[in-house]
mmCIF file of C-alpha atoms in Angstrom:
data_model
loop_
_atom_site.group_PDB
_atom_site.id
_atom_site.type_symbol
_atom_site.label_atom_id
_atom_site.label_comp_id
_atom_site.label_asym_id
_atom_site.label_seq_id
_atom_site.Cartn_x
_atom_site.Cartn_y
_atom_site.Cartn_z
ATOM 1 C CA MET A 556 18.709 48.787 22.715
ATOM 2 C CA GLY A 557 15.893 48.445 21.503
ATOM 3 C CA ASP A 558 14.714 44.812 20.530
ATOM 4 C CA GLU A 559 15.539 43.105 23.802
ATOM 5 C CA MET A 560 13.079 41.299 26.463
ATOM 6 C CA VAL A 561 12.687 41.488 30.628
ATOM 7 C CA ALA A 562 12.091 38.794 31.862
ATOM 8 C CA VAL A 563 9.083 40.197 35.249
ATOM 9 C CA PRO A 564 9.454 38.219 38.789
ATOM 10 C CA ALA A 565 4.993 37.176 39.606
ATOM 11 C CA GLY A 566 3.365 39.612 41.406
ATOM 12 C CA ARG A 567 -0.170 41.253 42.359
ATOM 13 C CA VAL A 568 -0.752 44.794 41.189
ATOM 14 C CA THR A 569 -4.163 46.686 42.168
ATOM 15 C CA LEU A 570 -5.587 48.614 39.244
ATOM 16 C CA SER A 571 -7.549 51.299 39.436
ATOM 17 C CA ASP A 572 -9.684 53.865 37.752
ATOM 18 C CA ARG A 573 -10.309 57.429 38.254
ATOM 19 C CA ARG A 574 -13.570 57.840 36.279
ATOM 20 C CA THR A 575 -15.442 55.038 37.128
ATOM 21 C CA ARG A 576 -13.512 55.137 41.479
ATOM 22 C CA ARG A 577 -12.843 51.507 41.746
ATOM 23 C CA GLU A 578 -10.185 49.599 41.696
ATOM 24 C CA TRP A 579 -9.314 45.883 42.164
ATOM 25 C CA PRO A 580 -6.532 43.641 42.757
ATOM 26 C CA VAL A 581 -4.644 41.563 39.489
ATOM 27 C CA ASP A 582 -2.291 38.769 40.163
ATOM 28 C CA VAL A 583 0.146 38.536 37.538
ATOM 29 C CA ALA A 584 2.960 35.564 36.525
ATOM 30 C CA ALA A 585 5.587 35.765 35.420
ATOM 31 C CA PHE A 586 6.563 36.695 31.904
ATOM 32 C CA VAL A 587 9.039 39.260 29.490
ATOM 33 C CA ILE A 588 8.565 42.604 28.068
ATOM 34 C CA GLY A 589 9.568 44.409 25.527
ATOM 35 C CA ALA A 590 12.619 47.142 27.023
ATOM 36 C CA CYS A 591 11.856 49.987 24.733
ATOM 37 C CA PRO A 592 9.103 49.851 22.980
ATOM 38 C CA VAL A 593 9.161 48.806 19.220
ATOM 39 C CA THR A 594 11.797 50.924 16.946
ATOM 40 C CA GLN A 595 11.236 52.017 13.547
ATOM 41 C CA ALA A 596 13.424 49.724 12.370
ATOM 42 C CA ARG A 597 12.689 46.511 13.842
ATOM 43 C CA TYR A 598 8.444 47.407 12.230
ATOM 44 C CA ALA A 599 10.261 48.665 9.147
ATOM 45 C CA LEU A 600 12.587 44.604 9.582
ATOM 46 C CA ILE A 601 9.374 43.006 10.424
ATOM 47 C CA THR A 602 6.000 44.311 8.017
ATOM 48 C CA GLY A 603 8.284 46.409 5.426
ATOM 49 C CA GLU A 604 5.961 49.608 6.296
ATOM 50 C CA ARG A 605 7.166 52.662 8.407
ATOM 51 C CA PRO A 606 4.000 54.888 9.201
ATOM 52 C CA SER A 607 4.947 56.225 11.589
ATOM 53 C CA ALA A 608 5.282 60.537 10.991
ATOM 54 C CA ALA A 609 7.954 61.532 12.114
ATOM 55 C CA ARG A 610 11.533 59.169 11.339
ATOM 56 C CA GLY A 611 14.686 57.828 12.746
ATOM 57 C CA ASP A 612 14.983 53.330 12.605
ATOM 58 C CA ARG A 613 15.879 54.529 17.293
ATOM 59 C CA LEU A 614 11.870 55.805 17.756
ATOM 60 C CA PRO A 615 9.488 54.257 18.631
ATOM 61 C CA VAL A 616 6.800 53.333 15.755
ATOM 62 C CA GLU A 617 4.125 55.367 16.028
ATOM 63 C CA SER A 618 0.722 55.924 14.324
ATOM 64 C CA VAL A 619 0.031 52.535 14.503
ATOM 65 C CA SER A 620 -2.994 51.030 15.613
ATOM 66 C CA TRP A 621 -3.979 48.218 17.627
ATOM 67 C CA TRP A 622 -4.460 46.235 15.534
ATOM 68 C CA ASP A 623 -1.557 46.842 13.923
ATOM 69 C CA ALA A 624 0.231 45.724 16.968
ATOM 70 C CA VAL A 625 -2.054 42.523 16.568
ATOM 71 C CA ARG A 626 -0.561 41.837 13.092
ATOM 72 C CA PHE A 627 3.093 43.449 14.370
ATOM 73 C CA CYS A 628 2.606 40.609 17.117
ATOM 74 C CA ASN A 629 1.537 37.653 14.979
ATOM 75 C CA ALA A 630 4.449 38.258 11.848
ATOM 76 C CA LEU A 631 7.429 38.687 14.651
ATOM 77 C CA SER A 632 6.502 34.898 15.949
ATOM 78 C CA ARG A 633 6.398 33.717 12.393
ATOM 79 C CA ARG A 634 9.525 35.069 11.586
ATOM 80 C CA GLU A 635 11.135 33.881 15.213
ATOM 81 C CA GLY A 636 9.637 30.380 14.227
ATOM 82 C CA LEU A 637 6.778 31.472 17.937
ATOM 83 C CA ALA A 638 3.461 30.195 17.436
ATOM 84 C CA PRO A 639 1.600 33.090 17.171
ATOM 85 C CA ALA A 640 -0.700 34.638 20.491
ATOM 86 C CA TYR A 641 -3.259 35.542 18.228
ATOM 87 C CA ARG A 642 -6.033 34.219 15.692
ATOM 88 C CA MET A 643 -7.781 36.907 13.922
ATOM 89 C CA ARG A 644 -11.749 36.818 11.618
ATOM 90 C CA GLY A 645 -11.310 39.869 9.932
ATOM 91 C CA GLU A 646 -11.641 42.519 12.948
ATOM 92 C CA ASP A 647 -12.436 39.435 16.366
ATOM 93 C CA VAL A 648 -8.705 38.325 17.887
ATOM 94 C CA GLU A 649 -8.382 35.530 19.714
ATOM 95 C CA TRP A 650 -5.726 35.012 22.736
ATOM 96 C CA ASP A 651 -4.916 31.814 22.289
ATOM 97 C CA THR A 652 -2.948 31.674 26.283
ATOM 98 C CA THR A 653 -1.428 28.406 25.242
ATOM 99 C CA ALA A 654 0.799 30.824 22.568
ATOM 100 C CA GLY A 655 4.542 30.808 23.205
ATOM 101 C CA GLY A 656 4.271 33.863 20.735
ATOM 102 C CA TYR A 657 5.590 37.887 20.581
ATOM 103 C CA ARG A 658 1.814 39.736 22.495
ATOM 104 C CA LEU A 659 0.596 42.587 24.151
ATOM 105 C CA PRO A 660 0.974 42.845 27.282
ATOM 106 C CA THR A 661 -1.944 42.911 29.511
ATOM 107 C CA GLU A 662 -2.925 46.672 31.080
ATOM 108 C CA ALA A 663 -2.234 44.192 34.777
ATOM 109 C CA GLU A 664 1.068 43.145 33.387
ATOM 110 C CA TRP A 665 1.955 47.407 31.778
ATOM 111 C CA GLU A 666 1.638 48.513 35.100
ATOM 112 C CA HIS A 667 3.443 46.166 37.342
ATOM 113 C CA ALA A 668 6.164 46.001 34.651
ATOM 114 C CA CYS A 669 6.084 50.030 34.935
ATOM 115 C CA ARG A 670 6.912 50.636 38.683
ATOM 116 C CA ALA A 671 8.994 47.655 39.184
ATOM 117 C CA GLY A 672 8.161 47.372 42.673
ATOM 118 C CA SER A 673 7.728 51.283 43.494
ATOM 119 C CA THR A 674 4.522 52.015 45.247
ATOM 120 C CA GLY A 675 4.245 55.898 44.053
ATOM 121 C CA PRO A 676 2.668 57.607 40.525
ATOM 122 C CA ARG A 677 6.456 56.745 38.759
ATOM 123 C CA TYR A 678 9.218 55.090 39.239
ATOM 124 C CA GLY A 679 11.709 58.394 39.581
ATOM 125 C CA PRO A 680 11.549 61.627 39.333
ATOM 126 C CA LEU A 681 9.758 62.724 35.687
ATOM 127 C CA ASP A 682 12.257 64.258 33.695
ATOM 128 C CA GLU A 683 14.711 61.842 34.179
ATOM 129 C CA ILE A 684 12.975 58.532 33.307
ATOM 130 C CA ALA A 685 10.295 60.338 30.413
ATOM 131 C CA TRP A 686 9.834 62.442 27.802
ATOM 132 C CA TYR A 687 6.602 64.799 28.217
ATOM 133 C CA ARG A 688 6.006 67.974 27.418
ATOM 134 C CA ASP A 689 7.804 69.896 29.375
ATOM 135 C CA ASN A 690 10.589 68.750 28.443
ATOM 136 C CA SER A 691 10.083 66.716 25.044
ATOM 137 C CA ASP A 692 10.506 69.818 22.508
ATOM 138 C CA GLU A 693 6.953 68.502 21.409
ATOM 139 C CA ARG A 694 8.185 65.227 19.538
ATOM 140 C CA VAL A 695 8.773 61.768 19.631
ATOM 141 C CA HIS A 696 12.749 60.800 21.022
ATOM 142 C CA ASP A 697 14.393 57.917 20.623
ATOM 143 C CA VAL A 698 13.791 54.734 22.968
ATOM 144 C CA GLY A 699 15.937 54.336 25.554
ATOM 145 C CA GLY A 700 16.987 57.643 26.331
ATOM 146 C CA ARG A 701 15.422 58.438 29.836
ATOM 147 C CA ARG A 702 16.589 56.734 32.476
ATOM 148 C CA PRO A 703 15.246 52.725 33.226
ATOM 149 C CA ASN A 704 13.381 51.457 36.156
ATOM 150 C CA ALA A 705 14.856 49.011 38.839
ATOM 151 C CA TRP A 706 13.722 46.196 36.317
ATOM 152 C CA GLY A 707 15.108 47.733 33.857
ATOM 153 C CA LEU A 708 12.823 48.882 31.293
ATOM 154 C CA TYR A 709 12.849 52.301 29.181
ATOM 155 C CA ASP A 710 9.357 54.983 27.906
ATOM 156 C CA THR A 711 6.695 53.511 29.739
ATOM 157 C CA LEU A 712 6.508 56.874 31.207
ATOM 158 C CA GLY A 713 6.602 59.055 28.248
ATOM 159 C CA ASN A 714 7.533 58.955 24.847
ATOM 160 C CA VAL A 715 4.244 57.147 23.145
ATOM 161 C CA TRP A 716 1.431 55.905 24.950
ATOM 162 C CA ASP A 717 1.477 51.969 24.327
ATOM 163 C CA TRP A 718 -1.618 49.846 23.591
ATOM 164 C CA CYS A 719 -1.998 46.940 25.681
ATOM 165 C CA TRP A 720 -4.374 43.654 24.983
ATOM 166 C CA ASP A 721 -7.456 45.006 27.534
ATOM 167 C CA VAL A 722 -10.748 46.232 26.837
ATOM 168 C CA TYR A 723 -11.521 49.741 28.956
ATOM 169 C CA ASP A 724 -15.175 48.263 30.093
ATOM 170 C CA ALA A 725 -16.930 47.216 27.133
ATOM 171 C CA GLU A 726 -20.462 47.809 28.846
ATOM 172 C CA VAL A 727 -19.823 51.289 28.072
ATOM 173 C CA TYR A 728 -17.325 52.106 25.464
ATOM 174 C CA GLY A 729 -17.877 48.345 22.929
ATOM 175 C CA GLY A 730 -14.115 47.815 21.442
ATOM 176 C CA TYR A 731 -11.652 50.088 23.099
ATOM 177 C CA ARG A 732 -8.228 49.408 24.109
ATOM 178 C CA VAL A 733 -6.241 50.629 26.830
ATOM 179 C CA LEU A 734 -3.966 52.394 26.987
ATOM 180 C CA ARG A 735 -0.802 53.472 28.927
ATOM 181 C CA GLY A 736 1.992 55.477 29.705
ATOM 182 C CA GLY A 737 1.846 58.676 28.791
ATOM 183 C CA GLY A 738 3.577 60.484 26.092
ATOM 184 C CA TRP A 739 5.914 63.317 24.538
ATOM 185 C CA PHE A 740 2.926 65.410 24.316
ATOM 186 C CA ASP A 741 1.218 65.063 27.133
ATOM 187 C CA GLU A 742 1.406 66.845 31.071
ATOM 188 C CA HIS A 743 2.883 65.307 33.752
ATOM 189 C CA TRP A 744 -0.001 64.099 35.001
ATOM 190 C CA SER A 745 -1.000 61.622 32.721
ATOM 191 C CA CYS A 746 2.841 60.555 32.924
ATOM 192 C CA ARG A 747 2.131 58.298 35.633
ATOM 193 C CA ALA A 748 2.299 54.268 36.486
ATOM 194 C CA SER A 749 -1.729 54.254 36.862
ATOM 195 C CA VAL A 750 -3.572 56.160 34.324
ATOM 196 C CA ARG A 751 -6.277 54.563 31.426
ATOM 197 C CA ARG A 752 -6.400 55.995 28.164
ATOM 198 C CA ARG A 753 -9.101 54.524 25.784
ATOM 199 C CA SER A 754 -9.363 54.201 22.292
ATOM 200 C CA HIS A 755 -10.916 52.422 19.052
ATOM 201 C CA PRO A 756 -8.363 49.630 18.013
ATOM 202 C CA ALA A 757 -8.461 51.321 14.322
ATOM 203 C CA PHE A 758 -6.700 54.989 15.382
ATOM 204 C CA ARG A 759 -3.750 55.674 14.954
ATOM 205 C CA SER A 760 -1.594 58.711 16.794
ATOM 206 C CA ASP A 761 1.454 60.056 16.499
ATOM 207 C CA ASP A 762 2.215 59.337 20.100
ATOM 208 C CA VAL A 763 0.533 55.883 20.324
ATOM 209 C CA GLY A 764 3.003 53.071 20.094
ATOM 210 C CA PHE A 765 3.597 49.546 21.634
ATOM 211 C CA ARG A 766 5.773 46.569 23.865
ATOM 212 C CA VAL A 767 5.390 43.660 22.642
ATOM 213 C CA ALA A 768 5.039 40.937 25.462
ATOM 214 C CA ARG A 769 4.850 36.888 25.865
ATOM 215 C CA SER A 770 4.674 34.229 28.645
ATOM 216 C CA PRO A 771 6.803 31.933 29.685
ATOM 217 C CA ARG A 772 6.634 28.539 27.656
ATOM 218 C CA PRO A 773 3.196 26.309 28.636
#
């Protein structure tokens, strides 16, 4: 386990933001997403680097920035003979939506995949599905150690936050990107399907990782 991709059906998800008290529906096309966050072993295989604070092949890679995650996606695409999803010019990143390569999920895709048809704050009892402050011993854990959701995704809540493609709020926070899912050091209220967090794309932390996605070939 660690490299598998899960097919996610098309659907609609309603995103919400507590700060602005805003809600907005988003239609999501069918796509595929990693069953687990990218592991340290896979990251090292593709990049030759081991940036994580904790060490273990089956641990999720962490201490990676949004830019690190984007570069990994392109490197993985090239390794597998796929057209890279991102055009990078310094700190400017453009998403080529026609490319079949790996990419970060949008936050709508992420929440749709996390919910897996459920409508509550979580897809199951938190202690069964997530590593968070009350049960993690304040450390990251191997991927896939908790119960998956109905579509076969692990660790969408807890363990490490997932970087998403989206800018959080350009007018207020500039280029800050969205993080989703909560991490091993977070309280229960941060480990909910709807929770949005933001950070600068250069930010690195020992509770932030990512998972990859792909669009169906055009």
